[in-house]
GROMACS .gro file of C-alpha atoms in nm:
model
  258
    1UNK     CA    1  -0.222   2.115  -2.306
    2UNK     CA    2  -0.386   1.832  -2.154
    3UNK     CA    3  -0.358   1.717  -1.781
    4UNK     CA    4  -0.212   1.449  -1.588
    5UNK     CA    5  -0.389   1.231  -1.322
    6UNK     CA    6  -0.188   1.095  -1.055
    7UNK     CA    7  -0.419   0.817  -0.921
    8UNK     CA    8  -0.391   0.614  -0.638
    9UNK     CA    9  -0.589   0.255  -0.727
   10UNK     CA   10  -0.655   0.179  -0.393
   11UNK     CA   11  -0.498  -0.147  -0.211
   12UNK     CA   12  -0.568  -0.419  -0.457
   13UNK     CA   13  -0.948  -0.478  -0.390
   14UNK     CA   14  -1.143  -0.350  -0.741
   15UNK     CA   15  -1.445  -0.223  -0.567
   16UNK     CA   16  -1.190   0.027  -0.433
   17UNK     CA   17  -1.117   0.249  -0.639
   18UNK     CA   18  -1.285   0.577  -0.616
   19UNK     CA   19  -1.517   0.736  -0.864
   20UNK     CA   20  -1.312   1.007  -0.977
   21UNK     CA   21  -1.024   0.721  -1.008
   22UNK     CA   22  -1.213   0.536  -1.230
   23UNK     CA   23  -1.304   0.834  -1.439
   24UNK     CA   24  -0.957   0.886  -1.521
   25UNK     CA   25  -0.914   0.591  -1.605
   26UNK     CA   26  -1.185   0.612  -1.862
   27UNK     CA   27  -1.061   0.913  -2.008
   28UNK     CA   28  -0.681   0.890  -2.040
   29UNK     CA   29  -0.489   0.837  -2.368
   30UNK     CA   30  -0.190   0.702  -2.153
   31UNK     CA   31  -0.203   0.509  -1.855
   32UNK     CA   32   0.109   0.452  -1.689
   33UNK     CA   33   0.070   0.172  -1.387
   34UNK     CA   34   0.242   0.008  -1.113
   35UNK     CA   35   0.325  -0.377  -1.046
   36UNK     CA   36  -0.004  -0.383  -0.717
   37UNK     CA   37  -0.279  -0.204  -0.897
   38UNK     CA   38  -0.523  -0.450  -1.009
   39UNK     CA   39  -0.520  -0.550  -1.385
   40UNK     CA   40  -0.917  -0.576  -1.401
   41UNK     CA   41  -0.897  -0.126  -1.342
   42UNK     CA   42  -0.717  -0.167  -1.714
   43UNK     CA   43  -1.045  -0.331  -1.846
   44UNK     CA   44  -1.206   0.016  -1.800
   45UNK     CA   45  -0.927   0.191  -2.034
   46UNK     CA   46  -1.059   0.356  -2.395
   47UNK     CA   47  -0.977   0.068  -2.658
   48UNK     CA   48  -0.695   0.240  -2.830
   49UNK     CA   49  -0.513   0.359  -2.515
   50UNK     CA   50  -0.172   0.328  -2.472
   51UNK     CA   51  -0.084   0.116  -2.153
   52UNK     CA   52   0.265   0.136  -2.001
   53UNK     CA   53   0.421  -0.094  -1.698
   54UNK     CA   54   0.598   0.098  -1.449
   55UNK     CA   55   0.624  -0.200  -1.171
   56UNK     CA   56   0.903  -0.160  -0.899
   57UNK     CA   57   0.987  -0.508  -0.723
   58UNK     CA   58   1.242  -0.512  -0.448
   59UNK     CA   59   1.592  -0.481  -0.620
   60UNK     CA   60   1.416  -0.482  -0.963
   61UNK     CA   61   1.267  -0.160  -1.130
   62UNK     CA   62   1.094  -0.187  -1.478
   63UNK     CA   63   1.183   0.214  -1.541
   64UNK     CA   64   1.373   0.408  -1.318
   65UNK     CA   65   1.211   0.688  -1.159
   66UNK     CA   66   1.333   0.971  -1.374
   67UNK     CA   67   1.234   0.783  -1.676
   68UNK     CA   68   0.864   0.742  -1.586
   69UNK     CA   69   0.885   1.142  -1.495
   70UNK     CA   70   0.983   1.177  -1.822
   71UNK     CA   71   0.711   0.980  -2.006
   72UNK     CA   72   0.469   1.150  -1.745
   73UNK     CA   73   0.563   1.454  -1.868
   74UNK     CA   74   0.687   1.393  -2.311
   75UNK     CA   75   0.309   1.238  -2.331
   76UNK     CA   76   0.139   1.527  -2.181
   77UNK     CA   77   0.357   1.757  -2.435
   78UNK     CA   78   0.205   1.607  -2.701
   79UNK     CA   79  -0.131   1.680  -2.615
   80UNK     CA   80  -0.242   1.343  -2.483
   81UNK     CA   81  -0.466   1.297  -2.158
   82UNK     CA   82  -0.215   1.085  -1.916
   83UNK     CA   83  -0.335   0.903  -1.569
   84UNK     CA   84  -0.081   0.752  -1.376
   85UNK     CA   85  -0.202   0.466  -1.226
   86UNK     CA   86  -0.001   0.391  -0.841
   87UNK     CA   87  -0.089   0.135  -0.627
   88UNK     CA   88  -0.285   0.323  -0.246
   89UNK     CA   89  -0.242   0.684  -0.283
   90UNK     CA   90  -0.008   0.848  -0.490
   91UNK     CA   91   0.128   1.025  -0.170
   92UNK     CA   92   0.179   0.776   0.054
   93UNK     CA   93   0.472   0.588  -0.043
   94UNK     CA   94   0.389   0.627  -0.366
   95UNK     CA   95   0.626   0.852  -0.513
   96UNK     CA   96   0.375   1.107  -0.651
   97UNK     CA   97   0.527   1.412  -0.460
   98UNK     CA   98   0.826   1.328  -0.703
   99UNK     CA   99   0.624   1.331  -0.995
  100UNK     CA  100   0.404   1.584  -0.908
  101UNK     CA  101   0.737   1.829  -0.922
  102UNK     CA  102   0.871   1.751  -1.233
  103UNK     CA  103   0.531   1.775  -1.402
  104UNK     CA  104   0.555   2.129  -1.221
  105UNK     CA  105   0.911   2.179  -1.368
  106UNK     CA  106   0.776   2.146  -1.704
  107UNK     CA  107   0.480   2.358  -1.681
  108UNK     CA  108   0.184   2.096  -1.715
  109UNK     CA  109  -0.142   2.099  -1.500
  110UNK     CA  110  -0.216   1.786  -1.296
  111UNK     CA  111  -0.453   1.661  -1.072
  112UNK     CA  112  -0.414   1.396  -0.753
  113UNK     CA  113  -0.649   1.185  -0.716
  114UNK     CA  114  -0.596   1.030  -0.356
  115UNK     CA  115  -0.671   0.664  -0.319
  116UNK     CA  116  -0.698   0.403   0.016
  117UNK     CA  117  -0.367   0.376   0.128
  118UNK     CA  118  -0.278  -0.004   0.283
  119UNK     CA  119  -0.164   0.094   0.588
  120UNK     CA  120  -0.579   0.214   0.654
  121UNK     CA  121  -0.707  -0.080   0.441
  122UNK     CA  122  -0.510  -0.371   0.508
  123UNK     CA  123  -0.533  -0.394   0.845
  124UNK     CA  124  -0.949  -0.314   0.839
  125UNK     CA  125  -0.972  -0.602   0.602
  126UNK     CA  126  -0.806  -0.831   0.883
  127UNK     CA  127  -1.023  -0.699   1.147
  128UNK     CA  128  -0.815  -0.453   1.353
  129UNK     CA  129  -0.924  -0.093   1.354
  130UNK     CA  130  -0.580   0.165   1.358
  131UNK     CA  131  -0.727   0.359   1.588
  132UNK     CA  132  -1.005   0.305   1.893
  133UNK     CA  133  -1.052   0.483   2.173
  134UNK     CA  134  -0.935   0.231   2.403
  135UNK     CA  135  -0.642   0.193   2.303
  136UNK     CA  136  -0.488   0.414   2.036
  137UNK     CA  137  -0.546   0.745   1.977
  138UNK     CA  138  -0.261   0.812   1.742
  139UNK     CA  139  -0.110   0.624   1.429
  140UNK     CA  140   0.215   0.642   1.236
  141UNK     CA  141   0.248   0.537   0.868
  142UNK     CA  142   0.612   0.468   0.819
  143UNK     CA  143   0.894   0.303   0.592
  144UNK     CA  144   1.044  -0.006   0.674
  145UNK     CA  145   1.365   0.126   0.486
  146UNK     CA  146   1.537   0.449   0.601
  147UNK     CA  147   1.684   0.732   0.423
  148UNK     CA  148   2.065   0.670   0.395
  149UNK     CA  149   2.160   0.887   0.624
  150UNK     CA  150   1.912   0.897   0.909
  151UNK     CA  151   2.040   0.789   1.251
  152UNK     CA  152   1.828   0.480   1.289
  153UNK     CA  153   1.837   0.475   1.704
  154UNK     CA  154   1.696   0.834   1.689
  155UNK     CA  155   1.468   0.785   1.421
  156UNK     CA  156   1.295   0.444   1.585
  157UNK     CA  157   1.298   0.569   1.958
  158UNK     CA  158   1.132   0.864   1.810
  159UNK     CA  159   0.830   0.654   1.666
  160UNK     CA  160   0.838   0.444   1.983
  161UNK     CA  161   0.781   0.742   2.208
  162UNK     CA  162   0.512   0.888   2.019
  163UNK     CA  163   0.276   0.681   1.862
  164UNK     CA  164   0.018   0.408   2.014
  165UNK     CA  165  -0.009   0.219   1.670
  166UNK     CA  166   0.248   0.230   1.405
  167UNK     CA  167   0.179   0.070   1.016
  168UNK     CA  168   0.491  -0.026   0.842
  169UNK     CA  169   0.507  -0.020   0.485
  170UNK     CA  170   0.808  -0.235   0.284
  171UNK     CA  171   0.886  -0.413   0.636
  172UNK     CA  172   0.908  -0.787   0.588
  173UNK     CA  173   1.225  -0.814   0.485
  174UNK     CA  174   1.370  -0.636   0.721
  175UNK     CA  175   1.120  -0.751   1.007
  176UNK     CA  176   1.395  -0.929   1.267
  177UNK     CA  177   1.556  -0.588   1.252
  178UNK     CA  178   1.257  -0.367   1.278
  179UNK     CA  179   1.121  -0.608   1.606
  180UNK     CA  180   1.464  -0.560   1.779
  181UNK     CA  181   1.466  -0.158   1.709
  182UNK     CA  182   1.124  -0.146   1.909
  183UNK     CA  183   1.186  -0.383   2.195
  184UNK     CA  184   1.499  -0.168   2.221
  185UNK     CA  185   1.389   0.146   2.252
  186UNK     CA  186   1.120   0.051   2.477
  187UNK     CA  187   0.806  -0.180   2.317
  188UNK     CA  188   0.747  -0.458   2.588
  189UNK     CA  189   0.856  -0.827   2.399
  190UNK     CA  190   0.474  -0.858   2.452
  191UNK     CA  191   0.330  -0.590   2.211
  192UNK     CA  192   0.090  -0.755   1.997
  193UNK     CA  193   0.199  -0.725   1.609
  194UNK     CA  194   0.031  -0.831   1.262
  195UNK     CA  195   0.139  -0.850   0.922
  196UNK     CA  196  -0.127  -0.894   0.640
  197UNK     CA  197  -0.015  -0.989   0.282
  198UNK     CA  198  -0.191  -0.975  -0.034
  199UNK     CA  199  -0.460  -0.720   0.172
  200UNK     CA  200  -0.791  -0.691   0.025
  201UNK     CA  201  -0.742  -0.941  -0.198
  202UNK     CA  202  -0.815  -1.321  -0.276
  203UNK     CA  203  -0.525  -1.386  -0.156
  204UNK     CA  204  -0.498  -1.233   0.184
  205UNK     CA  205  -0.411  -1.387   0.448
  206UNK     CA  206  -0.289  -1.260   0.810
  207UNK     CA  207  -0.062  -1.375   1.107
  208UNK     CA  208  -0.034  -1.231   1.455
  209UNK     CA  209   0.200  -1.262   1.775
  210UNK     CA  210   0.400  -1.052   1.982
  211UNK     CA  211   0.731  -0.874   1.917
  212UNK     CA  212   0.903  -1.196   2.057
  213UNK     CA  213   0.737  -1.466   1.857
  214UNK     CA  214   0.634  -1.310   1.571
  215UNK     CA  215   0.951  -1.414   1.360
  216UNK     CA  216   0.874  -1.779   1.383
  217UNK     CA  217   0.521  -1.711   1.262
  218UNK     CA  218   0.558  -1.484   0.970
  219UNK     CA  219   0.827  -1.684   0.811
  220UNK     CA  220   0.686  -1.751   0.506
  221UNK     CA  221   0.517  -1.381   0.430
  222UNK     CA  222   0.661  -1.233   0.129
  223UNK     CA  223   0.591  -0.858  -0.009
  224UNK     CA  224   0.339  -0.727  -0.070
  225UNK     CA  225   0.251  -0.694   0.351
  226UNK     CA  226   0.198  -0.432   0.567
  227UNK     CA  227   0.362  -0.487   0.957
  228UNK     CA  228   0.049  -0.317   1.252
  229UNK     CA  229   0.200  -0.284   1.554
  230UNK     CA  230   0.016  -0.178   1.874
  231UNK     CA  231  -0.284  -0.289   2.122
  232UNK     CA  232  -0.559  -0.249   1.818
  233UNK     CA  233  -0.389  -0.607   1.674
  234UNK     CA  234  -0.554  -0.798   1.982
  235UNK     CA  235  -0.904  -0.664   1.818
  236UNK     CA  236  -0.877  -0.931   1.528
  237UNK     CA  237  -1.008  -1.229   1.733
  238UNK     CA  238  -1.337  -1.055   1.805
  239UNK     CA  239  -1.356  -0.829   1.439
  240UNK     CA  240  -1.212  -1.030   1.192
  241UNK     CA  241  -1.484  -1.009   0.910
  242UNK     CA  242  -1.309  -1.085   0.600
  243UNK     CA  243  -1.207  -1.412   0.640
  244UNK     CA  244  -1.574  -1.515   0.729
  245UNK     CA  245  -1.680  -1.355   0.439
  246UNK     CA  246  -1.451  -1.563   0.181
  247UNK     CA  247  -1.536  -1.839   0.380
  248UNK     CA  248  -1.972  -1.769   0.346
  249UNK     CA  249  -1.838  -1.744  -0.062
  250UNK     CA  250  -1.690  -2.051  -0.035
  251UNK     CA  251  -1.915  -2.251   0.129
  252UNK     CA  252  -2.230  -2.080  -0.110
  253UNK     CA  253  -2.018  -2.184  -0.414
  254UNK     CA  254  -1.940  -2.562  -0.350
  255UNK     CA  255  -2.321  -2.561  -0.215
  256UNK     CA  256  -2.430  -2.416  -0.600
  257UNK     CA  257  -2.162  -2.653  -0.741
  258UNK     CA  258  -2.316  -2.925  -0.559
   0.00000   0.00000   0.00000
């Protein structure tokens, strides 16, 4: 029996895949892949390779969860080399605990291949480091939606208490709520926030303010984003690189064009 790779892409940029990421890649017969990988990784796929969406937008799943376990695992049954392409890493938000069990549950080998989670990448693409030792020392990577079930006011006073900078995965719509929870149970209205959308990509672009104002500025951020909250976001003035960087691109190109 052949395995199956669960691969995390990285965050959207292409250089950022790993090596062993793009191996599998290479090699697999299947390749099952979310809606935030980016396409160009599908380029490196064998010719004849079967390729298979598995995008989850808010509200709106392509395949259910169970069904991609069972594709994961019916393709690897018939002898076929299958990668399962996530967007990040495949356990970070990304499901792949879920998968890795049923693969289990069936008897098939796998391998995880770990990839750069947003919640590191994001936020050093907008110039603010998750930790530094002057002023955070500890970081949480956390869901923006709950388990049903979980008492929020325990669960967010919790994460207040206990960590200096806190990354917030599937946040934005839910932002207003997720500001008030931390003022609440006991971030100052003042605590510097960011949210970067699109991160490592073309199309990133980033907004900062304070638990108080940041509403009003981030109005018009959609999914994909990723919420930093904590001292680190005042390091963006002074270490924002990226932006200069698109912006020395820019500049070279309209100077060629010219």
């Amino acid at each position: 029996m052949k395995k199956v790779y669960l691969v995390g892409a990285g965050p959207g940029d292409l250089d950022l895949i790993t090596v062993k990421g793009l191996k599998a890649i290479q090699k697999a017969d299947v390749i099952l892949y979310d809606r935030l990988i980016n396409q160009e990784l599908l380029d490196e796929a064998k010719e004849h390779a079967q390729l298979i969406y598995c995008g989850k937008k808010p509200d709106n799943h392509s395949l259910k969860q169970e069904e991609i376990n069972e594709l994961l695992c019916r393709f690897a049954l018939q002898g076929k080399v299958v990668t399962r392409l996530k967007g990040g890493d495949p356990f970070v938000f990304g499901r792949g605990g879920e998968e890795a069990e049923a693969l289990v549950d069936h008897n098939i080998p796998f391998e995880i291949v770990p990839g750069i989670t947003a919640g590191i990448a994001a936020p050093a693409y907008a110039g603010i480091p998750v930790t530094h030792r002057d002023y955070s020392s500890s970081v949480a990577f956390i869901s923006g939606v709950s388990k049903v079930g979980v008492d929020q006011d325990e669960y967010w006073e919790h994460v207040v208490k206990s960590m200096d900078t806190l990354c917030i995965y599937m946040g934005v719509s839910k932002l207003p709520e997720i500001c008030g929870r931390l003022m609440r149970h006991g971030l100052k209205p003042t605590t510097p926030i960011a949210l970067i959308e699109w991160g490592t990509t073309e199309r990133q672009r980033t907004v900062t303010g304070t638990l108080e104002d940041i509403i009003r500025n981030a109005k018009d951020f959609e999914n994909p984003s990723m919420i930093v909250v904590g001292e680190v976001v005042r390091l963006r003035d002074k270490l924002q690189w990226y932006e200069q960087l698109q912006d020395e691109q820019q500049f070279q190109l309209a100077a060629h064009v010219g």
